[in-house]
Amino acid sequence: MKLGLSVYPEQETLEQIEAYLTLGAKHGFDTIFTSIFSVDGTRKEIVDYFKKLTDIAHGLGYVVDGDVNTWFFEKIGASYDDLSVFNEMGIDILRMDGPYGDERDAALINNPFGIKVEYNTSMTRVVDNALAHGAEKERISTCHNFYPQRYTAPSYEQIKGMNAHFHKLGIPVAMFLNSQVEGTHGPWPVSDGLPTIEEHRDMPVSAQLKHMLAMKTIDLALFGNAFASEQELEAVARVLDKATVSLKEVDPKMARALRSMYAMHGKAVPKEQLVRIPFLIHEEEGLSEAEKERLYFGFHADLGDCLNYMLRSRLSRMAYGKEEIKPRICDKPMFERGDVVIVNDHLRHYAGEVQIVLKPMKNDGQRNLLGHVDASEEEIFDLIEALDFFTFVKAE
């Protein structure tokens, strides 16, 4: 997954934009979204402005995605078969806020400048029609909307079908992160955030990104509102760092276990890397070293047959020897959703299994409480399927 920022020339100076992009580049951000049609002026003034902006962005390693529509094409002197003005500006991707809806979309996509074209993710028929008219798939991407007005954004359930449609086609899907910094802005003077789905409006940015990772269909996560804080940029960069593990770093014993797990589902192990959900855990006091070792070993996954009362990690048992997991007293009569437990020696055969509780479970003394997943991340549980790997990061 890639990371991006949004900048709004009608509300920000070039100096502010350059400072923000410099900060983002420091943390691995490499795409910017901006609105071209919101800048007033003559054709020359608009071209000159975006030349300056794209020079700054390209110098910092960014790809520039500009929002346009067919009305703006007429204003700037562009057309579906002449994108020379955008090439002059240095634009890499044109987000078509309004498509042509016919064979002209294919001609637009196959332009001689190599400028890629992005459509709203809701425009499945538009993209399908463009492909049918010979559009090159590799030049197409999609991006969801953002929703400044509270309670107007769709739910994840409403967008997952669109995501799946383009994921199956191999066409990238982008989605907006929502900065929680007060007073941020978008293209309009509204400060209730710019999320793609309503669930994310008040969610910490790290939890938003983990939710997107769990969707398995998002290729680019962009901050919609500006300016996100450096702490937020660092937070999402840390999530990606913890989420991605090179398979070259996996020891031979674990590699064999992974092959066995994937074979059970008729799948091959990914060639280069695994993506894991790094759940934030509020750790209980008094954990033994054996418990910590199994909790944080990094390759938890449910085989898919136990997704009822728990996410069950057999690997945390299989990866280690039969070291004691001594029972510890826990006064809770019931384990609740989000509790993280480990099977102890009262159930010796399964001792060492780490489990995330999905439904209330009686505390029968066979499990030790290790901690609790942060409440902001519990929604992610519903997206975890067979062979979706997860790990844990201790809350500070």
mmCIF file of C-alpha atoms in Angstrom:
data_model
loop_
_atom_site.group_PDB
_atom_site.id
_atom_site.type_symbol
_atom_site.label_atom_id
_atom_site.label_comp_id
_atom_site.label_asym_id
_atom_site.label_seq_id
_atom_site.Cartn_x
_atom_site.Cartn_y
_atom_site.Cartn_z
ATOM 1 C CA MET A 1 0.000 0.000 0.000
ATOM 2 C CA LYS A 2 1.187 3.513 -0.820
ATOM 3 C CA LEU A 3 0.592 6.698 1.163
ATOM 4 C CA GLY A 4 -0.502 10.115 -0.074
ATOM 5 C CA LEU A 5 -1.411 13.669 0.927
ATOM 6 C CA SER A 6 -3.936 16.203 -0.348
ATOM 7 C CA VAL A 7 -3.168 19.873 -0.939
ATOM 8 C CA TYR A 8 -5.569 22.662 -1.819
ATOM 9 C CA PRO A 9 -4.004 25.598 -3.730
ATOM 10 C CA GLU A 10 -7.050 27.802 -3.232
ATOM 11 C CA GLN A 11 -6.426 27.755 0.542
ATOM 12 C CA GLU A 12 -2.665 27.237 0.880
ATOM 13 C CA THR A 13 0.475 29.016 -0.230
ATOM 14 C CA LEU A 14 3.133 27.235 -2.260
ATOM 15 C CA GLU A 15 5.458 27.649 0.727
ATOM 16 C CA GLN A 16 2.997 25.845 2.995
ATOM 17 C CA ILE A 17 2.508 23.096 0.403
ATOM 18 C CA GLU A 18 6.255 22.602 -0.036
ATOM 19 C CA ALA A 19 6.786 22.359 3.729
ATOM 20 C CA TYR A 20 3.977 19.791 4.028
ATOM 21 C CA LEU A 21 5.240 17.703 1.117
ATOM 22 C CA THR A 22 8.765 17.783 2.522
ATOM 23 C CA LEU A 23 7.450 16.463 5.829
ATOM 24 C CA GLY A 24 5.452 13.759 4.061
ATOM 25 C CA ALA A 25 8.399 12.636 1.936
ATOM 26 C CA LYS A 26 10.401 12.178 5.136
ATOM 27 C CA HIS A 27 7.860 9.550 6.204
ATOM 28 C CA GLY A 28 7.491 7.731 2.881
ATOM 29 C CA PHE A 29 4.528 9.530 1.303
ATOM 30 C CA ASP A 30 4.795 9.585 -2.496
ATOM 31 C CA THR A 31 1.451 10.709 -3.993
ATOM 32 C CA ILE A 32 -0.408 14.014 -3.813
ATOM 33 C CA PHE A 33 -4.001 14.748 -4.703
ATOM 34 C CA THR A 34 -4.916 18.308 -5.643
ATOM 35 C CA SER A 35 -7.762 20.172 -7.307
ATOM 36 C CA ILE A 36 -6.769 21.760 -10.615
ATOM 37 C CA PHE A 37 -10.139 23.253 -11.485
ATOM 38 C CA SER A 38 -10.365 25.164 -8.202
ATOM 39 C CA VAL A 39 -7.513 27.512 -9.150
ATOM 40 C CA ASP A 40 -8.705 30.752 -10.733
ATOM 41 C CA GLY A 41 -6.870 32.672 -13.433
ATOM 42 C CA THR A 42 -6.052 32.687 -17.107
ATOM 43 C CA ARG A 43 -4.817 29.601 -18.892
ATOM 44 C CA LYS A 44 -1.230 30.838 -18.575
ATOM 45 C CA GLU A 45 -1.600 31.654 -14.876
ATOM 46 C CA ILE A 46 -3.042 28.207 -14.120
ATOM 47 C CA VAL A 47 -0.367 26.420 -16.155
ATOM 48 C CA ASP A 48 2.426 28.446 -14.547
ATOM 49 C CA TYR A 49 1.090 27.764 -11.058
ATOM 50 C CA PHE A 50 0.899 24.004 -11.535
ATOM 51 C CA LYS A 51 4.311 23.910 -13.189
ATOM 52 C CA LYS A 52 5.706 25.319 -9.953
ATOM 53 C CA LEU A 53 3.690 22.907 -7.806
ATOM 54 C CA THR A 54 4.615 19.805 -9.826
ATOM 55 C CA ASP A 55 8.292 20.831 -9.926
ATOM 56 C CA ILE A 56 8.265 20.925 -6.121
ATOM 57 C CA ALA A 57 6.382 17.626 -5.873
ATOM 58 C CA HIS A 58 8.489 15.758 -8.425
ATOM 59 C CA GLY A 59 11.654 17.024 -6.779
ATOM 60 C CA LEU A 60 10.495 15.342 -3.559
ATOM 61 C CA GLY A 61 9.541 12.090 -5.309
ATOM 62 C CA TYR A 62 5.782 12.551 -5.531
ATOM 63 C CA VAL A 63 3.317 11.559 -8.235
ATOM 64 C CA VAL A 64 0.778 14.357 -8.819
ATOM 65 C CA ASP A 65 -2.919 13.499 -9.178
ATOM 66 C CA GLY A 66 -5.077 16.445 -10.304
ATOM 67 C CA ASP A 67 -8.858 16.680 -10.047
ATOM 68 C CA VAL A 68 -10.533 17.894 -13.271
ATOM 69 C CA ASN A 69 -13.803 17.618 -15.193
ATOM 70 C CA THR A 70 -15.013 18.055 -18.751
ATOM 71 C CA TRP A 71 -16.168 21.629 -18.030
ATOM 72 C CA PHE A 72 -12.630 22.538 -16.987
ATOM 73 C CA PHE A 73 -11.323 20.905 -20.170
ATOM 74 C CA GLU A 74 -13.278 23.508 -22.160
ATOM 75 C CA LYS A 75 -12.016 26.343 -19.967
ATOM 76 C CA ILE A 76 -8.352 25.364 -20.246
ATOM 77 C CA GLY A 77 -8.436 24.364 -23.913
ATOM 78 C CA ALA A 78 -8.061 20.612 -23.438
ATOM 79 C CA SER A 79 -10.077 17.760 -24.884
ATOM 80 C CA TYR A 80 -10.229 13.990 -24.664
ATOM 81 C CA ASP A 81 -7.739 13.755 -27.535
ATOM 82 C CA ASP A 82 -5.507 16.671 -26.524
ATOM 83 C CA LEU A 83 -4.019 16.657 -23.025
ATOM 84 C CA SER A 84 -0.999 18.738 -23.953
ATOM 85 C CA VAL A 85 -1.856 21.444 -21.427
ATOM 86 C CA PHE A 86 -1.751 18.945 -18.553
ATOM 87 C CA ASN A 87 1.505 17.532 -19.854
ATOM 88 C CA GLU A 88 2.822 21.117 -19.831
ATOM 89 C CA MET A 89 1.718 21.444 -16.200
ATOM 90 C CA GLY A 90 3.538 18.226 -15.254
ATOM 91 C CA ILE A 91 0.422 16.344 -14.109
ATOM 92 C CA ASP A 92 0.895 12.565 -13.791
ATOM 93 C CA ILE A 93 -2.714 11.494 -13.174
ATOM 94 C CA LEU A 94 -5.999 13.157 -14.119
ATOM 95 C CA ARG A 95 -8.887 12.379 -11.801
ATOM 96 C CA MET A 96 -11.962 12.737 -13.994
ATOM 97 C CA ASP A 97 -14.574 14.181 -11.682
ATOM 98 C CA GLY A 98 -16.988 13.848 -14.592
ATOM 99 C CA PRO A 99 -16.341 11.286 -17.349
ATOM 100 C CA TYR A 100 -17.515 11.356 -20.947
ATOM 101 C CA GLY A 101 -19.339 8.057 -20.532
ATOM 102 C CA ASP A 102 -18.594 6.830 -24.060
ATOM 103 C CA GLU A 103 -15.695 5.806 -26.319
ATOM 104 C CA ARG A 104 -13.973 9.144 -25.648
ATOM 105 C CA ASP A 105 -12.952 7.847 -22.222
ATOM 106 C CA ALA A 106 -10.863 5.153 -23.917
ATOM 107 C CA ALA A 107 -9.181 7.748 -26.150
ATOM 108 C CA LEU A 108 -8.502 9.900 -23.086
ATOM 109 C CA ILE A 109 -6.922 6.978 -21.224
ATOM 110 C CA ASN A 110 -4.736 5.998 -24.194
ATOM 111 C CA ASN A 111 -3.317 9.518 -24.564
ATOM 112 C CA PRO A 112 0.181 9.844 -26.106
ATOM 113 C CA PHE A 113 1.613 11.614 -23.044
ATOM 114 C CA GLY A 114 1.250 8.612 -20.756
ATOM 115 C CA ILE A 115 -0.882 10.614 -18.308
ATOM 116 C CA LYS A 116 -2.891 8.114 -16.302
ATOM 117 C CA VAL A 117 -6.611 8.592 -15.730
ATOM 118 C CA GLU A 118 -8.430 8.077 -12.442
ATOM 119 C CA TYR A 119 -12.158 7.576 -12.008
ATOM 120 C CA ASN A 120 -14.417 7.617 -9.008
ATOM 121 C CA THR A 121 -14.624 4.091 -7.643
ATOM 122 C CA SER A 122 -18.405 4.201 -8.063
ATOM 123 C CA MET A 123 -17.942 4.436 -11.859
ATOM 124 C CA THR A 124 -17.685 0.705 -12.481
ATOM 125 C CA ARG A 125 -19.715 0.891 -15.708
ATOM 126 C CA VAL A 126 -17.680 3.819 -17.029
ATOM 127 C CA VAL A 127 -14.424 1.909 -16.550
ATOM 128 C CA ASP A 128 -15.870 -1.340 -17.907
ATOM 129 C CA ASN A 129 -17.090 0.552 -20.977
ATOM 130 C CA ALA A 130 -13.689 2.202 -21.484
ATOM 131 C CA LEU A 131 -11.989 -1.195 -21.308
ATOM 132 C CA ALA A 132 -14.480 -2.563 -23.829
ATOM 133 C CA HIS A 133 -13.470 0.284 -26.181
ATOM 134 C CA GLY A 134 -9.794 -0.624 -25.936
ATOM 135 C CA ALA A 135 -8.554 1.426 -22.978
ATOM 136 C CA GLU A 136 -5.243 0.203 -21.566
ATOM 137 C CA LYS A 137 -5.947 -1.142 -18.085
ATOM 138 C CA GLU A 138 -2.493 -0.214 -16.785
ATOM 139 C CA ARG A 139 -3.315 3.485 -17.320
ATOM 140 C CA ILE A 140 -6.434 3.429 -15.122
ATOM 141 C CA SER A 141 -6.817 3.884 -11.401
ATOM 142 C CA THR A 142 -9.791 4.609 -9.145
ATOM 143 C CA CYS A 143 -10.351 6.649 -6.012
ATOM 144 C CA HIS A 144 -13.245 6.952 -3.619
ATOM 145 C CA ASN A 145 -14.817 10.273 -2.684
ATOM 146 C CA PHE A 146 -14.366 12.053 0.614
ATOM 147 C CA TYR A 147 -17.313 13.439 2.586
ATOM 148 C CA PRO A 148 -16.896 16.744 4.470
ATOM 149 C CA GLN A 149 -20.433 16.686 5.905
ATOM 150 C CA ARG A 150 -20.852 14.460 8.944
ATOM 151 C CA TYR A 151 -23.139 11.414 8.501
ATOM 152 C CA THR A 152 -23.069 11.608 4.677
ATOM 153 C CA ALA A 153 -20.257 9.108 4.074
ATOM 154 C CA PRO A 154 -21.112 5.515 3.139
ATOM 155 C CA SER A 155 -20.270 2.507 5.276
ATOM 156 C CA TYR A 156 -17.625 -0.069 4.462
ATOM 157 C CA GLU A 157 -20.384 -2.508 3.523
ATOM 158 C CA GLN A 158 -21.544 -0.077 0.835
ATOM 159 C CA ILE A 159 -18.135 0.289 -0.833
ATOM 160 C CA LYS A 160 -16.690 -3.201 -0.560
ATOM 161 C CA GLY A 161 -18.387 -4.413 -3.750
ATOM 162 C CA MET A 162 -16.787 -1.595 -5.773
ATOM 163 C CA ASN A 163 -13.403 -2.352 -4.216
ATOM 164 C CA ALA A 164 -13.738 -6.020 -5.090
ATOM 165 C CA HIS A 165 -14.738 -5.211 -8.678
ATOM 166 C CA PHE A 166 -11.573 -3.228 -9.380
ATOM 167 C CA HIS A 167 -9.311 -5.449 -7.295
ATOM 168 C CA LYS A 168 -10.354 -8.403 -9.443
ATOM 169 C CA LEU A 169 -9.536 -6.385 -12.581
ATOM 170 C CA GLY A 170 -6.133 -5.427 -11.172
ATOM 171 C CA ILE A 171 -7.020 -1.710 -11.194
ATOM 172 C CA PRO A 172 -5.735 0.238 -8.139
ATOM 173 C CA VAL A 173 -8.179 1.622 -5.587
ATOM 174 C CA ALA A 174 -7.474 4.680 -3.405
ATOM 175 C CA MET A 175 -9.276 5.730 -0.247
ATOM 176 C CA PHE A 176 -9.063 8.772 2.015
ATOM 177 C CA LEU A 177 -7.683 8.873 5.532
ATOM 178 C CA ASN A 178 -9.128 11.473 7.887
ATOM 179 C CA SER A 179 -6.732 13.556 9.995
ATOM 180 C CA GLN A 180 -8.002 14.106 13.528
ATOM 181 C CA VAL A 181 -6.270 17.484 13.831
ATOM 182 C CA GLU A 182 -8.772 20.217 14.699
ATOM 183 C CA GLY A 183 -9.271 22.951 12.130
ATOM 184 C CA THR A 184 -8.066 20.990 9.110
ATOM 185 C CA HIS A 185 -9.566 21.858 5.761
ATOM 186 C CA GLY A 186 -10.399 20.477 2.359
ATOM 187 C CA PRO A 187 -11.482 22.367 -0.736
ATOM 188 C CA TRP A 188 -14.341 23.962 1.226
ATOM 189 C CA PRO A 189 -14.508 25.676 4.645
ATOM 190 C CA VAL A 190 -15.811 22.621 6.526
ATOM 191 C CA SER A 191 -13.901 21.108 9.454
ATOM 192 C CA ASP A 192 -15.636 17.826 10.205
ATOM 193 C CA GLY A 193 -12.991 15.782 8.406
ATOM 194 C CA LEU A 194 -12.761 14.192 4.964
ATOM 195 C CA PRO A 195 -13.151 10.420 5.342
ATOM 196 C CA THR A 196 -14.290 7.982 2.675
ATOM 197 C CA ILE A 197 -16.414 5.968 5.119
ATOM 198 C CA GLU A 198 -18.293 7.290 8.115
ATOM 199 C CA GLU A 199 -16.716 4.730 10.450
ATOM 200 C CA HIS A 200 -13.393 6.528 10.012
ATOM 201 C CA ARG A 201 -14.505 10.083 10.801
ATOM 202 C CA ASP A 202 -13.505 9.991 14.488
ATOM 203 C CA MET A 203 -11.140 7.013 14.399
ATOM 204 C CA PRO A 204 -7.395 7.428 15.070
ATOM 205 C CA VAL A 205 -5.484 7.469 11.782
ATOM 206 C CA SER A 206 -3.478 4.362 12.673
ATOM 207 C CA ALA A 207 -6.713 2.414 13.188
ATOM 208 C CA GLN A 208 -8.109 3.762 9.898
ATOM 209 C CA LEU A 209 -5.065 2.487 8.018
ATOM 210 C CA LYS A 210 -5.207 -0.917 9.711
ATOM 211 C CA HIS A 211 -8.871 -1.136 8.710
ATOM 212 C CA MET A 212 -7.888 -0.411 5.103
ATOM 213 C CA LEU A 213 -5.154 -3.061 5.245
ATOM 214 C CA ALA A 214 -7.709 -5.573 6.500
ATOM 215 C CA MET A 215 -9.938 -4.777 3.504
ATOM 216 C CA LYS A 216 -7.199 -6.236 1.239
ATOM 217 C CA THR A 217 -8.439 -4.159 -1.709
ATOM 218 C CA ILE A 218 -6.920 -0.713 -1.050
ATOM 219 C CA ASP A 219 -3.714 0.262 -2.854
ATOM 220 C CA LEU A 220 -3.352 3.906 -1.803
ATOM 221 C CA ALA A 221 -4.344 5.673 1.416
ATOM 222 C CA LEU A 222 -4.472 9.471 1.131
ATOM 223 C CA PHE A 223 -5.003 12.042 3.842
ATOM 224 C CA GLY A 224 -8.014 13.953 2.546
ATOM 225 C CA ASN A 225 -7.852 16.946 4.868
ATOM 226 C CA ALA A 226 -4.858 19.208 5.389
ATOM 227 C CA PHE A 227 -2.692 19.546 7.216
ATOM 228 C CA ALA A 228 -2.216 16.234 9.008
ATOM 229 C CA SER A 229 0.223 16.483 11.918
ATOM 230 C CA GLU A 230 3.697 14.998 11.808
ATOM 231 C CA GLN A 231 2.604 12.640 14.589
ATOM 232 C CA GLU A 232 -0.135 11.314 12.304
ATOM 233 C CA LEU A 233 2.261 10.951 9.370
ATOM 234 C CA GLU A 234 4.619 9.032 11.644
ATOM 235 C CA ALA A 235 1.762 6.895 12.978
ATOM 236 C CA VAL A 236 0.592 5.628 9.582
ATOM 237 C CA ALA A 237 4.197 5.118 8.430
ATOM 238 C CA ARG A 238 4.815 2.981 11.547
ATOM 239 C CA VAL A 239 1.706 0.931 10.832
ATOM 240 C CA LEU A 240 2.949 0.109 7.324
ATOM 241 C CA ASP A 241 6.406 -0.712 8.658
ATOM 242 C CA LYS A 242 4.977 -3.114 11.251
ATOM 243 C CA ALA A 243 2.446 -4.535 8.800
ATOM 244 C CA THR A 244 4.934 -5.608 6.148
ATOM 245 C CA VAL A 245 7.467 -8.387 6.674
ATOM 246 C CA SER A 246 9.904 -9.730 4.093
ATOM 247 C CA LEU A 247 9.690 -13.490 3.697
ATOM 248 C CA LYS A 248 13.477 -13.516 3.408
ATOM 249 C CA GLU A 249 13.539 -12.756 7.135
ATOM 250 C CA VAL A 250 11.420 -15.801 8.043
ATOM 251 C CA ASP A 251 13.370 -18.703 9.547
ATOM 252 C CA PRO A 252 13.120 -22.138 7.832
ATOM 253 C CA LYS A 253 10.876 -23.653 10.520
ATOM 254 C CA MET A 254 8.350 -20.845 10.207
ATOM 255 C CA ALA A 255 8.567 -20.995 6.406
ATOM 256 C CA ARG A 256 7.558 -24.688 6.538
ATOM 257 C CA ALA A 257 4.626 -23.864 8.822
ATOM 258 C CA LEU A 258 3.486 -21.103 6.447
ATOM 259 C CA ARG A 259 3.662 -23.439 3.443
ATOM 260 C CA SER A 260 1.590 -25.989 5.328
ATOM 261 C CA MET A 261 -1.063 -23.418 6.259
ATOM 262 C CA TYR A 262 -1.366 -22.094 2.705
ATOM 263 C CA ALA A 263 -1.457 -25.643 1.310
ATOM 264 C CA MET A 264 -4.531 -26.369 3.440
ATOM 265 C CA HIS A 265 -6.324 -23.676 1.458
ATOM 266 C CA GLY A 266 -4.861 -24.610 -1.932
ATOM 267 C CA LYS A 267 -2.766 -21.446 -2.073
ATOM 268 C CA ALA A 268 0.883 -20.661 -2.618
ATOM 269 C CA VAL A 269 2.807 -18.643 -0.045
ATOM 270 C CA PRO A 270 3.299 -15.016 -1.220
ATOM 271 C CA LYS A 271 6.641 -14.683 -2.980
ATOM 272 C CA GLU A 272 8.107 -11.592 -1.339
ATOM 273 C CA GLN A 273 6.234 -10.366 1.709
ATOM 274 C CA LEU A 274 3.390 -10.907 4.117
ATOM 275 C CA VAL A 275 1.029 -8.144 5.204
ATOM 276 C CA ARG A 276 -0.088 -8.346 8.817
ATOM 277 C CA ILE A 277 -2.512 -6.286 10.894
ATOM 278 C CA PRO A 278 -0.468 -4.884 13.809
ATOM 279 C CA PHE A 279 -3.095 -4.698 16.560
ATOM 280 C CA LEU A 280 -2.390 -2.250 19.383
ATOM 281 C CA ILE A 281 -2.587 -4.155 22.677
ATOM 282 C CA HIS A 282 -2.924 -2.802 26.198
ATOM 283 C CA GLU A 283 -0.875 -5.421 27.981
ATOM 284 C CA GLU A 284 -1.791 -6.860 31.387
ATOM 285 C CA GLU A 285 0.760 -6.724 34.179
ATOM 286 C CA GLY A 286 2.703 -9.787 35.234
ATOM 287 C CA LEU A 287 3.093 -11.606 31.890
ATOM 288 C CA SER A 288 5.751 -14.306 31.871
ATOM 289 C CA GLU A 289 8.557 -14.272 29.320
ATOM 290 C CA ALA A 290 7.025 -17.351 27.666
ATOM 291 C CA GLU A 291 3.720 -15.496 27.284
ATOM 292 C CA LYS A 292 5.382 -12.367 25.867
ATOM 293 C CA GLU A 293 7.414 -14.446 23.431
ATOM 294 C CA ARG A 294 4.300 -16.063 22.001
ATOM 295 C CA LEU A 295 2.226 -12.867 22.052
ATOM 296 C CA TYR A 296 4.763 -10.853 20.069
ATOM 297 C CA PHE A 297 6.255 -13.507 17.803
ATOM 298 C CA GLY A 298 4.609 -11.880 14.798
ATOM 299 C CA PHE A 299 2.823 -14.520 12.696
ATOM 300 C CA HIS A 300 -0.623 -15.071 14.137
ATOM 301 C CA ALA A 301 -3.387 -16.290 11.826
ATOM 302 C CA ASP A 302 -6.631 -18.220 12.052
ATOM 303 C CA LEU A 303 -6.956 -21.140 9.663
ATOM 304 C CA GLY A 304 -10.559 -20.096 9.057
ATOM 305 C CA ASP A 305 -12.302 -22.895 10.908
ATOM 306 C CA CYS A 306 -12.627 -21.103 14.248
ATOM 307 C CA LEU A 307 -13.960 -17.672 13.304
ATOM 308 C CA ASN A 308 -16.796 -17.818 15.778
ATOM 309 C CA TYR A 309 -15.861 -17.098 19.373
ATOM 310 C CA MET A 310 -12.250 -16.216 18.646
ATOM 311 C CA LEU A 311 -9.415 -15.555 16.250
ATOM 312 C CA ARG A 312 -7.299 -18.605 17.044
ATOM 313 C CA SER A 313 -3.563 -18.621 16.414
ATOM 314 C CA ARG A 314 -2.264 -22.183 16.340
ATOM 315 C CA LEU A 315 1.091 -20.929 15.075
ATOM 316 C CA SER A 316 1.951 -19.430 18.445
ATOM 317 C CA ARG A 317 1.739 -22.970 19.837
ATOM 318 C CA MET A 318 3.460 -24.711 16.919
ATOM 319 C CA ALA A 319 6.388 -22.281 16.693
ATOM 320 C CA TYR A 320 7.683 -23.021 20.198
ATOM 321 C CA GLY A 321 8.438 -25.990 22.386
ATOM 322 C CA LYS A 322 6.337 -27.204 25.267
ATOM 323 C CA GLU A 323 7.551 -24.575 27.712
ATOM 324 C CA GLU A 324 5.230 -24.096 30.669
ATOM 325 C CA ILE A 325 2.409 -21.583 30.417
ATOM 326 C CA LYS A 326 1.554 -21.426 34.092
ATOM 327 C CA PRO A 327 -2.045 -20.495 34.933
ATOM 328 C CA ARG A 328 -2.473 -16.966 36.291
ATOM 329 C CA ILE A 329 -5.422 -15.796 38.321
ATOM 330 C CA CYS A 330 -7.875 -13.555 36.478
ATOM 331 C CA ASP A 331 -10.870 -12.208 38.375
ATOM 332 C CA LYS A 332 -12.994 -11.639 35.262
ATOM 333 C CA PRO A 333 -15.854 -14.163 35.127
ATOM 334 C CA MET A 334 -16.130 -13.620 31.374
ATOM 335 C CA PHE A 335 -13.620 -12.711 28.694
ATOM 336 C CA GLU A 336 -15.007 -9.954 26.476
ATOM 337 C CA ARG A 337 -14.624 -9.005 22.812
ATOM 338 C CA GLY A 338 -11.122 -7.675 22.249
ATOM 339 C CA ASP A 339 -9.507 -9.555 25.132
ATOM 340 C CA VAL A 340 -6.320 -11.355 24.110
ATOM 341 C CA VAL A 341 -5.747 -14.648 25.918
ATOM 342 C CA ILE A 342 -3.324 -17.558 25.846
ATOM 343 C CA VAL A 343 -4.184 -21.192 26.592
ATOM 344 C CA ASN A 344 -2.375 -22.286 29.751
ATOM 345 C CA ASP A 345 -1.242 -25.628 31.176
ATOM 346 C CA HIS A 346 -4.706 -26.495 32.439
ATOM 347 C CA LEU A 347 -5.276 -27.452 28.789
ATOM 348 C CA ARG A 348 -1.741 -28.650 28.169
ATOM 349 C CA HIS A 349 -2.181 -30.014 24.644
ATOM 350 C CA TYR A 350 -3.155 -26.550 23.370
ATOM 351 C CA ALA A 351 -0.989 -24.488 25.708
ATOM 352 C CA GLY A 352 0.604 -21.524 23.973
ATOM 353 C CA GLU A 353 -2.220 -20.714 21.564
ATOM 354 C CA VAL A 354 -2.883 -16.972 21.442
ATOM 355 C CA GLN A 355 -6.521 -16.054 20.850
ATOM 356 C CA ILE A 356 -8.475 -12.826 20.352
ATOM 357 C CA VAL A 357 -11.938 -13.044 21.875
ATOM 358 C CA LEU A 358 -14.775 -12.155 19.480
ATOM 359 C CA LYS A 359 -17.756 -13.070 21.671
ATOM 360 C CA PRO A 360 -18.112 -13.257 25.474
ATOM 361 C CA MET A 361 -16.454 -16.466 26.728
ATOM 362 C CA LYS A 362 -16.587 -17.964 30.193
ATOM 363 C CA ASN A 363 -13.311 -17.744 32.102
ATOM 364 C CA ASP A 364 -12.926 -21.426 32.956
ATOM 365 C CA GLY A 365 -9.305 -21.146 34.120
ATOM 366 C CA GLN A 366 -7.826 -22.610 30.926
ATOM 367 C CA ARG A 367 -6.700 -19.250 29.556
ATOM 368 C CA ASN A 368 -4.547 -16.414 30.855
ATOM 369 C CA LEU A 369 -5.457 -12.823 30.041
ATOM 370 C CA LEU A 370 -2.635 -11.139 28.106
ATOM 371 C CA GLY A 371 -4.291 -7.784 27.414
ATOM 372 C CA HIS A 372 -6.921 -6.064 25.343
ATOM 373 C CA VAL A 373 -6.852 -4.771 21.769
ATOM 374 C CA ASP A 374 -7.442 -1.028 21.640
ATOM 375 C CA ALA A 375 -11.184 -0.333 21.375
ATOM 376 C CA SER A 376 -10.690 1.747 18.202
ATOM 377 C CA GLU A 377 -9.463 -1.369 16.381
ATOM 378 C CA GLU A 378 -12.127 -3.897 17.372
ATOM 379 C CA GLU A 379 -14.092 -3.179 14.191
ATOM 380 C CA ILE A 380 -11.214 -4.701 12.223
ATOM 381 C CA PHE A 381 -11.961 -8.149 13.660
ATOM 382 C CA ASP A 382 -14.981 -8.487 11.360
ATOM 383 C CA LEU A 383 -12.720 -8.304 8.282
ATOM 384 C CA ILE A 384 -10.242 -10.987 9.383
ATOM 385 C CA GLU A 385 -10.525 -14.152 7.302
ATOM 386 C CA ALA A 386 -8.565 -17.393 6.961
ATOM 387 C CA LEU A 387 -4.812 -16.770 6.582
ATOM 388 C CA ASP A 388 -5.102 -13.060 7.341
ATOM 389 C CA PHE A 389 -2.009 -12.563 9.467
ATOM 390 C CA PHE A 390 -1.877 -10.305 12.476
ATOM 391 C CA THR A 391 0.609 -9.328 15.130
ATOM 392 C CA PHE A 392 0.636 -7.144 18.232
ATOM 393 C CA VAL A 393 2.260 -3.848 19.172
ATOM 394 C CA LYS A 394 2.369 -2.847 22.822
ATOM 395 C CA ALA A 395 0.602 0.389 23.695
ATOM 396 C CA GLU A 396 2.928 2.866 25.380
#
